[in-house]
Structure formats: structure tokens, C-alpha cells
Amino acid sequence: MSEQADTRTVLYCAVCSLPPEYCEFSPSRKKCEQWLQGAHPGEHERLYGDQAIAQKMAMTSLSEEKEAKEAAKMEKAEQKSEARMARDMEKKKASKVVIKRIERSKRKSVTTVFGLDVFGIDLKSTAKMFASHFACGGSVAKNPQGLDEIVVQGDFTHEIQDIILAKFPKVPRENVEIGAEEKKKKKE
């Protein structure tokens, strides 16, 4: 009556995070194939070996003209994907993480951190980490431009910079800027 379920281990591609059988439908097909050949040569031979290709070709019923169109379409999709990745890298290199101290009243101030989301850092968990590290309030709020930023109560500009550089190595040192914004004093 009681049957034991067979446990299976599924291999996933490190490039596109799909099983290798589906990598051919990914825009980064060539990179996936190179990874599979280096990491799992037996699986690569099973999927991309001469025998596997001959088997797939026997099952295909496309004319040569359609095959050429499909190959061109796949090549174009791969080029678009590579261009998108290059644009994202350029955006990361050009973007800045801005740490500002903003005065509120008398001796009160808050520190805002803007631009971490571009580097793929979760703002909510980072705000919680800052709040627990400095024993103060920390949250994610919208700035006047409508974009998310981290707000930490107190003046922790240099400490936050040190923590960002230590905990998040994907944020380059030259992309972190510190600024101060003084509250406008009332004219008497």
C-alpha cells in the first residue's frame, strides 16, 4: 500500500536557470551550451552530440528556407539579449549611490541612501539591516522624484558608506557619493 516516491535530481543551467533540455529556447543558447560542455560533458553529448542532432533533424519537417529564417531569428534574439546585458552593465557603471544627510530640526537629521536598487540590492532588507546595526529607525520611502530610497534616522553617512562597500562588493567604491543637504533657515 505504501509506495516510496522516486527522488530525482534535476540539473539546471547556471546561465539561464532552465533545465538543459530547454536551453535551446533561451536567448543565451550559445552561452548555455558552452557552460553545459564545461560543467557536464556527458549531458552535453546527449543533447548536442552528432547522434542527438541527427535525431532532431530526422524529426524536423522544415524546409531549408524556413530553417535559415529561424536561425536568423534566433541569432537576432541572441544579439538583442547580449545588447540588453551590455546596456544593463553600462547603466550599473554609470549609476551612483548617493548618501545624503538631511537636517530636520535643530540637531535632528536623517540619512538617505539612493541608487542601491540599480545594483540589484533589496532595499527593504537593507533598510532593516541599517536600522538594526545603528539601533534607530530605518525604512524605504519615495523621494520627491517618486523613486525609492532608504531613510535612516540620524547622521550615519560615513558608516553607511563603509557598510555598503563591505557588504555589497558589486557596488564599486567610485560609484558611492556622499552629500549633505542643509535645511533652509527662516529669515528673521
PDB file of C-alpha atoms in Angstrom:
ATOM      1  CA  MET A   1       0.000   0.000   0.000  1.00  0.00           C
ATOM      2  CA  SER A   2       2.709   2.483   0.924  1.00  0.00           C
ATOM      3  CA  GLU A   3       4.802   3.347  -2.093  1.00  0.00           C
ATOM      4  CA  GLN A   4       8.010   5.270  -1.903  1.00  0.00           C
ATOM      5  CA  ALA A   5       8.370   8.112  -4.363  1.00  0.00           C
ATOM      6  CA  ASP A   6      11.475   8.073  -6.523  1.00  0.00           C
ATOM      7  CA  THR A   7      13.579  11.128  -5.870  1.00  0.00           C
ATOM      8  CA  ARG A   8      15.141  12.687  -8.915  1.00  0.00           C
ATOM      9  CA  THR A   9      17.811  15.272  -9.194  1.00  0.00           C
ATOM     10  CA  VAL A  10      17.119  17.881 -11.839  1.00  0.00           C
ATOM     11  CA  LEU A  11      20.032  19.669 -13.485  1.00  0.00           C
ATOM     12  CA  TYR A  12      19.554  23.401 -14.043  1.00  0.00           C
ATOM     13  CA  CYS A  13      21.631  25.647 -16.288  1.00  0.00           C
ATOM     14  CA  ALA A  14      23.801  28.180 -14.445  1.00  0.00           C
ATOM     15  CA  VAL A  15      23.335  30.716 -17.276  1.00  0.00           C
ATOM     16  CA  CYS A  16      19.572  30.801 -17.891  1.00  0.00           C
ATOM     17  CA  SER A  17      18.320  28.751 -14.883  1.00  0.00           C
ATOM     18  CA  LEU A  18      16.316  26.380 -17.093  1.00  0.00           C
ATOM     19  CA  PRO A  19      16.848  22.625 -17.441  1.00  0.00           C
ATOM     20  CA  PRO A  20      19.418  21.963 -20.230  1.00  0.00           C
ATOM     21  CA  GLU A  21      16.719  20.466 -22.469  1.00  0.00           C
ATOM     22  CA  TYR A  22      15.082  23.910 -22.643  1.00  0.00           C
ATOM     23  CA  CYS A  23      18.242  25.997 -23.060  1.00  0.00           C
ATOM     24  CA  GLU A  24      17.808  25.899 -26.831  1.00  0.00           C
ATOM     25  CA  PHE A  25      14.772  28.177 -26.404  1.00  0.00           C
ATOM     26  CA  SER A  26      16.708  30.679 -24.308  1.00  0.00           C
ATOM     27  CA  PRO A  27      18.159  33.864 -25.857  1.00  0.00           C
ATOM     28  CA  SER A  28      21.567  32.919 -24.435  1.00  0.00           C
ATOM     29  CA  ARG A  29      21.631  29.488 -26.097  1.00  0.00           C
ATOM     30  CA  LYS A  30      25.319  29.524 -27.060  1.00  0.00           C
ATOM     31  CA  LYS A  31      26.459  30.524 -23.569  1.00  0.00           C
ATOM     32  CA  CYS A  32      24.261  27.781 -22.095  1.00  0.00           C
ATOM     33  CA  GLU A  33      25.785  25.225 -24.450  1.00  0.00           C
ATOM     34  CA  GLN A  34      29.327  26.329 -23.546  1.00  0.00           C
ATOM     35  CA  TRP A  35      28.521  26.074 -19.817  1.00  0.00           C
ATOM     36  CA  LEU A  36      26.996  22.606 -20.261  1.00  0.00           C
ATOM     37  CA  GLN A  37      30.017  21.392 -22.234  1.00  0.00           C
ATOM     38  CA  GLY A  38      32.389  22.545 -19.496  1.00  0.00           C
ATOM     39  CA  ALA A  39      30.354  21.507 -16.460  1.00  0.00           C
ATOM     40  CA  HIS A  40      28.552  18.334 -17.653  1.00  0.00           C
ATOM     41  CA  PRO A  41      30.152  16.874 -20.826  1.00  0.00           C
ATOM     42  CA  GLY A  42      28.013  13.690 -20.757  1.00  0.00           C
ATOM     43  CA  GLU A  43      24.797  15.697 -20.700  1.00  0.00           C
ATOM     44  CA  HIS A  44      26.182  17.952 -23.460  1.00  0.00           C
ATOM     45  CA  GLU A  45      26.886  14.920 -25.645  1.00  0.00           C
ATOM     46  CA  ARG A  46      23.372  13.604 -25.027  1.00  0.00           C
ATOM     47  CA  LEU A  47      21.753  16.889 -26.053  1.00  0.00           C
ATOM     48  CA  TYR A  48      24.146  18.395 -28.606  1.00  0.00           C
ATOM     49  CA  GLY A  49      26.171  15.414 -29.868  1.00  0.00           C
ATOM     50  CA  ASP A  50      26.122  14.280 -33.507  1.00  0.00           C
ATOM     51  CA  GLN A  51      23.665  11.496 -32.791  1.00  0.00           C
ATOM     52  CA  ALA A  52      21.261  13.841 -30.963  1.00  0.00           C
ATOM     53  CA  ILE A  53      21.409  16.406 -33.756  1.00  0.00           C
ATOM     54  CA  ALA A  54      20.783  13.750 -36.400  1.00  0.00           C
ATOM     55  CA  GLN A  55      17.808  12.516 -34.398  1.00  0.00           C
ATOM     56  CA  LYS A  56      16.397  16.027 -34.114  1.00  0.00           C
ATOM     57  CA  MET A  57      16.923  16.684 -37.823  1.00  0.00           C
ATOM     58  CA  ALA A  58      15.019  13.497 -38.702  1.00  0.00           C
ATOM     59  CA  MET A  59      12.076  14.739 -36.662  1.00  0.00           C
ATOM     60  CA  THR A  60      12.124  18.208 -38.234  1.00  0.00           C
ATOM     61  CA  SER A  61       9.985  18.919 -41.244  1.00  0.00           C
ATOM     62  CA  LEU A  62      11.021  22.497 -42.010  1.00  0.00           C
ATOM     63  CA  SER A  63      12.197  23.456 -45.429  1.00  0.00           C
ATOM     64  CA  GLU A  64      15.716  24.838 -45.761  1.00  0.00           C
ATOM     65  CA  GLU A  65      14.332  28.331 -46.315  1.00  0.00           C
ATOM     66  CA  LYS A  66      12.369  28.210 -43.067  1.00  0.00           C
ATOM     67  CA  GLU A  67      15.393  26.792 -41.259  1.00  0.00           C
ATOM     68  CA  ALA A  68      17.505  29.735 -42.438  1.00  0.00           C
ATOM     69  CA  LYS A  69      14.818  32.192 -41.291  1.00  0.00           C
ATOM     70  CA  GLU A  70      14.585  30.518 -37.881  1.00  0.00           C
ATOM     71  CA  ALA A  71      18.377  30.537 -37.493  1.00  0.00           C
ATOM     72  CA  ALA A  72      18.491  34.237 -38.401  1.00  0.00           C
ATOM     73  CA  LYS A  73      15.666  34.929 -35.959  1.00  0.00           C
ATOM     74  CA  MET A  74      17.480  33.083 -33.153  1.00  0.00           C
ATOM     75  CA  GLU A  75      20.729  34.920 -33.935  1.00  0.00           C
ATOM     76  CA  LYS A  76      18.912  38.267 -33.833  1.00  0.00           C
ATOM     77  CA  ALA A  77      17.277  37.391 -30.486  1.00  0.00           C
ATOM     78  CA  GLU A  78      20.679  36.387 -29.092  1.00  0.00           C
ATOM     79  CA  GLN A  79      22.234  39.670 -30.266  1.00  0.00           C
ATOM     80  CA  LYS A  80      19.380  41.632 -28.659  1.00  0.00           C
ATOM     81  CA  SER A  81      19.870  39.755 -25.406  1.00  0.00           C
ATOM     82  CA  GLU A  82      23.622  40.459 -25.417  1.00  0.00           C
ATOM     83  CA  ALA A  83      22.973  44.137 -26.210  1.00  0.00           C
ATOM     84  CA  ARG A  84      20.471  44.325 -23.330  1.00  0.00           C
ATOM     85  CA  MET A  85      23.040  42.809 -20.961  1.00  0.00           C
ATOM     86  CA  ALA A  86      25.674  45.287 -22.163  1.00  0.00           C
ATOM     87  CA  ARG A  87      23.246  48.209 -21.637  1.00  0.00           C
ATOM     88  CA  ASP A  88      22.490  46.984 -18.121  1.00  0.00           C
ATOM     89  CA  MET A  89      26.217  46.789 -17.340  1.00  0.00           C
ATOM     90  CA  GLU A  90      26.757  50.331 -18.686  1.00  0.00           C
ATOM     91  CA  LYS A  91      23.810  51.532 -16.599  1.00  0.00           C
ATOM     92  CA  LYS A  92      25.345  49.956 -13.500  1.00  0.00           C
ATOM     93  CA  LYS A  93      28.733  51.514 -14.228  1.00  0.00           C
ATOM     94  CA  ALA A  94      27.194  54.965 -14.787  1.00  0.00           C
ATOM     95  CA  SER A  95      24.804  54.934 -11.839  1.00  0.00           C
ATOM     96  CA  LYS A  96      25.732  56.406  -8.487  1.00  0.00           C
ATOM     97  CA  VAL A  97      24.782  55.508  -4.938  1.00  0.00           C
ATOM     98  CA  VAL A  98      24.117  58.841  -3.207  1.00  0.00           C
ATOM     99  CA  ILE A  99      24.270  59.036   0.582  1.00  0.00           C
ATOM    100  CA  LYS A 100      22.889  62.344   1.931  1.00  0.00           C
ATOM    101  CA  ARG A 101      22.466  63.797   5.374  1.00  0.00           C
ATOM    102  CA  ILE A 102      19.333  65.938   5.548  1.00  0.00           C
ATOM    103  CA  GLU A 103      18.759  68.239   8.530  1.00  0.00           C
ATOM    104  CA  ARG A 104      15.297  68.160  10.018  1.00  0.00           C
ATOM    105  CA  SER A 105      15.152  70.458  13.028  1.00  0.00           C
ATOM    106  CA  LYS A 106      17.783  71.815  15.382  1.00  0.00           C
ATOM    107  CA  ARG A 107      20.148  68.866  15.904  1.00  0.00           C
ATOM    108  CA  LYS A 108      17.980  66.200  14.261  1.00  0.00           C
ATOM    109  CA  SER A 109      18.916  64.731  10.896  1.00  0.00           C
ATOM    110  CA  VAL A 110      18.195  61.747   8.655  1.00  0.00           C
ATOM    111  CA  THR A 111      20.479  59.929   6.234  1.00  0.00           C
ATOM    112  CA  THR A 112      19.108  58.899   2.851  1.00  0.00           C
ATOM    113  CA  VAL A 113      20.632  56.292   0.549  1.00  0.00           C
ATOM    114  CA  PHE A 114      19.569  56.411  -3.095  1.00  0.00           C
ATOM    115  CA  GLY A 115      20.616  54.207  -6.031  1.00  0.00           C
ATOM    116  CA  LEU A 116      21.175  50.788  -4.446  1.00  0.00           C
ATOM    117  CA  ASP A 117      18.287  49.227  -6.365  1.00  0.00           C
ATOM    118  CA  VAL A 118      20.186  49.616  -9.662  1.00  0.00           C
ATOM    119  CA  PHE A 119      22.758  47.110  -8.378  1.00  0.00           C
ATOM    120  CA  GLY A 120      20.058  44.543  -7.554  1.00  0.00           C
ATOM    121  CA  ILE A 121      20.124  45.104  -3.804  1.00  0.00           C
ATOM    122  CA  ASP A 122      16.866  44.610  -1.903  1.00  0.00           C
ATOM    123  CA  LEU A 123      16.076  47.974  -0.306  1.00  0.00           C
ATOM    124  CA  LYS A 124      13.697  46.707   2.365  1.00  0.00           C
ATOM    125  CA  SER A 125      16.119  44.167   3.841  1.00  0.00           C
ATOM    126  CA  THR A 126      18.999  46.654   3.596  1.00  0.00           C
ATOM    127  CA  ALA A 127      16.965  49.302   5.462  1.00  0.00           C
ATOM    128  CA  LYS A 128      16.201  46.737   8.151  1.00  0.00           C
ATOM    129  CA  MET A 129      19.904  45.850   8.371  1.00  0.00           C
ATOM    130  CA  PHE A 130      20.859  49.547   8.783  1.00  0.00           C
ATOM    131  CA  ALA A 131      18.143  50.039  11.435  1.00  0.00           C
ATOM    132  CA  SER A 132      19.312  47.088  13.491  1.00  0.00           C
ATOM    133  CA  HIS A 133      23.009  47.964  13.075  1.00  0.00           C
ATOM    134  CA  PHE A 134      22.597  51.587  14.190  1.00  0.00           C
ATOM    135  CA  ALA A 135      19.724  50.936  16.644  1.00  0.00           C
ATOM    136  CA  CYS A 136      17.490  53.532  15.015  1.00  0.00           C
ATOM    137  CA  GLY A 137      14.576  53.784  12.607  1.00  0.00           C
ATOM    138  CA  GLY A 138      15.138  52.761   9.003  1.00  0.00           C
ATOM    139  CA  SER A 139      12.650  52.463   6.165  1.00  0.00           C
ATOM    140  CA  VAL A 140      12.139  52.632   2.417  1.00  0.00           C
ATOM    141  CA  ALA A 141      10.387  55.791   1.238  1.00  0.00           C
ATOM    142  CA  LYS A 142       9.731  57.584  -2.032  1.00  0.00           C
ATOM    143  CA  ASN A 143      11.857  60.631  -2.740  1.00  0.00           C
ATOM    144  CA  PRO A 144      10.475  63.784  -4.442  1.00  0.00           C
ATOM    145  CA  GLN A 145      11.188  62.243  -7.874  1.00  0.00           C
ATOM    146  CA  GLY A 146       8.981  59.268  -6.975  1.00  0.00           C
ATOM    147  CA  LEU A 147      11.848  56.750  -6.703  1.00  0.00           C
ATOM    148  CA  ASP A 148      12.579  54.513  -3.717  1.00  0.00           C
ATOM    149  CA  GLU A 149      15.334  55.395  -1.263  1.00  0.00           C
ATOM    150  CA  ILE A 150      16.389  54.215   2.180  1.00  0.00           C
ATOM    151  CA  VAL A 151      15.847  56.652   5.064  1.00  0.00           C
ATOM    152  CA  VAL A 152      17.797  56.097   8.305  1.00  0.00           C
ATOM    153  CA  GLN A 153      17.222  58.315  11.347  1.00  0.00           C
ATOM    154  CA  GLY A 154      20.452  60.001  12.426  1.00  0.00           C
ATOM    155  CA  ASP A 155      23.713  61.075  10.803  1.00  0.00           C
ATOM    156  CA  PHE A 156      25.444  57.880   9.664  1.00  0.00           C
ATOM    157  CA  THR A 157      26.796  58.930   6.250  1.00  0.00           C
ATOM    158  CA  HIS A 158      30.337  57.568   6.532  1.00  0.00           C
ATOM    159  CA  GLU A 159      29.319  54.468   8.484  1.00  0.00           C
ATOM    160  CA  ILE A 160      26.698  53.603   5.845  1.00  0.00           C
ATOM    161  CA  GLN A 161      29.292  54.079   3.108  1.00  0.00           C
ATOM    162  CA  ASP A 162      31.653  51.658   4.887  1.00  0.00           C
ATOM    163  CA  ILE A 163      28.886  49.082   5.354  1.00  0.00           C
ATOM    164  CA  ILE A 164      27.778  49.322   1.702  1.00  0.00           C
ATOM    165  CA  LEU A 165      31.332  48.819   0.462  1.00  0.00           C
ATOM    166  CA  ALA A 166      31.896  45.897   2.859  1.00  0.00           C
ATOM    167  CA  LYS A 167      28.578  44.038   2.461  1.00  0.00           C
ATOM    168  CA  PHE A 168      27.883  44.662  -1.234  1.00  0.00           C
ATOM    169  CA  PRO A 169      31.016  44.053  -3.337  1.00  0.00           C
ATOM    170  CA  LYS A 170      29.101  44.605  -6.593  1.00  0.00           C
ATOM    171  CA  VAL A 171      28.858  48.332  -5.753  1.00  0.00           C
ATOM    172  CA  PRO A 172      32.157  49.945  -6.882  1.00  0.00           C
ATOM    173  CA  ARG A 173      33.829  52.403  -4.491  1.00  0.00           C
ATOM    174  CA  GLU A 174      33.904  55.146  -7.131  1.00  0.00           C
ATOM    175  CA  ASN A 175      30.105  54.919  -7.558  1.00  0.00           C
ATOM    176  CA  VAL A 176      29.386  55.869  -3.931  1.00  0.00           C
ATOM    177  CA  GLU A 177      28.987  59.607  -3.272  1.00  0.00           C
ATOM    178  CA  ILE A 178      28.366  61.450  -0.022  1.00  0.00           C
ATOM    179  CA  GLY A 179      26.417  64.694   0.016  1.00  0.00           C
ATOM    180  CA  ALA A 180      24.851  66.993   2.617  1.00  0.00           C
ATOM    181  CA  GLU A 181      21.664  68.972   2.331  1.00  0.00           C
ATOM    182  CA  GLU A 182      21.207  71.810   4.786  1.00  0.00           C
ATOM    183  CA  LYS A 183      17.746  72.861   5.870  1.00  0.00           C
ATOM    184  CA  LYS A 184      16.931  76.395   4.782  1.00  0.00           C
ATOM    185  CA  LYS A 185      16.869  78.722   7.758  1.00  0.00           C
ATOM    186  CA  LYS A 186      13.946  81.051   8.236  1.00  0.00           C
ATOM    187  CA  LYS A 187      14.625  84.720   7.654  1.00  0.00           C
ATOM    188  CA  GLU A 188      14.151  86.794  10.775  1.00  0.00           C
TER     189      GLU A 188
END
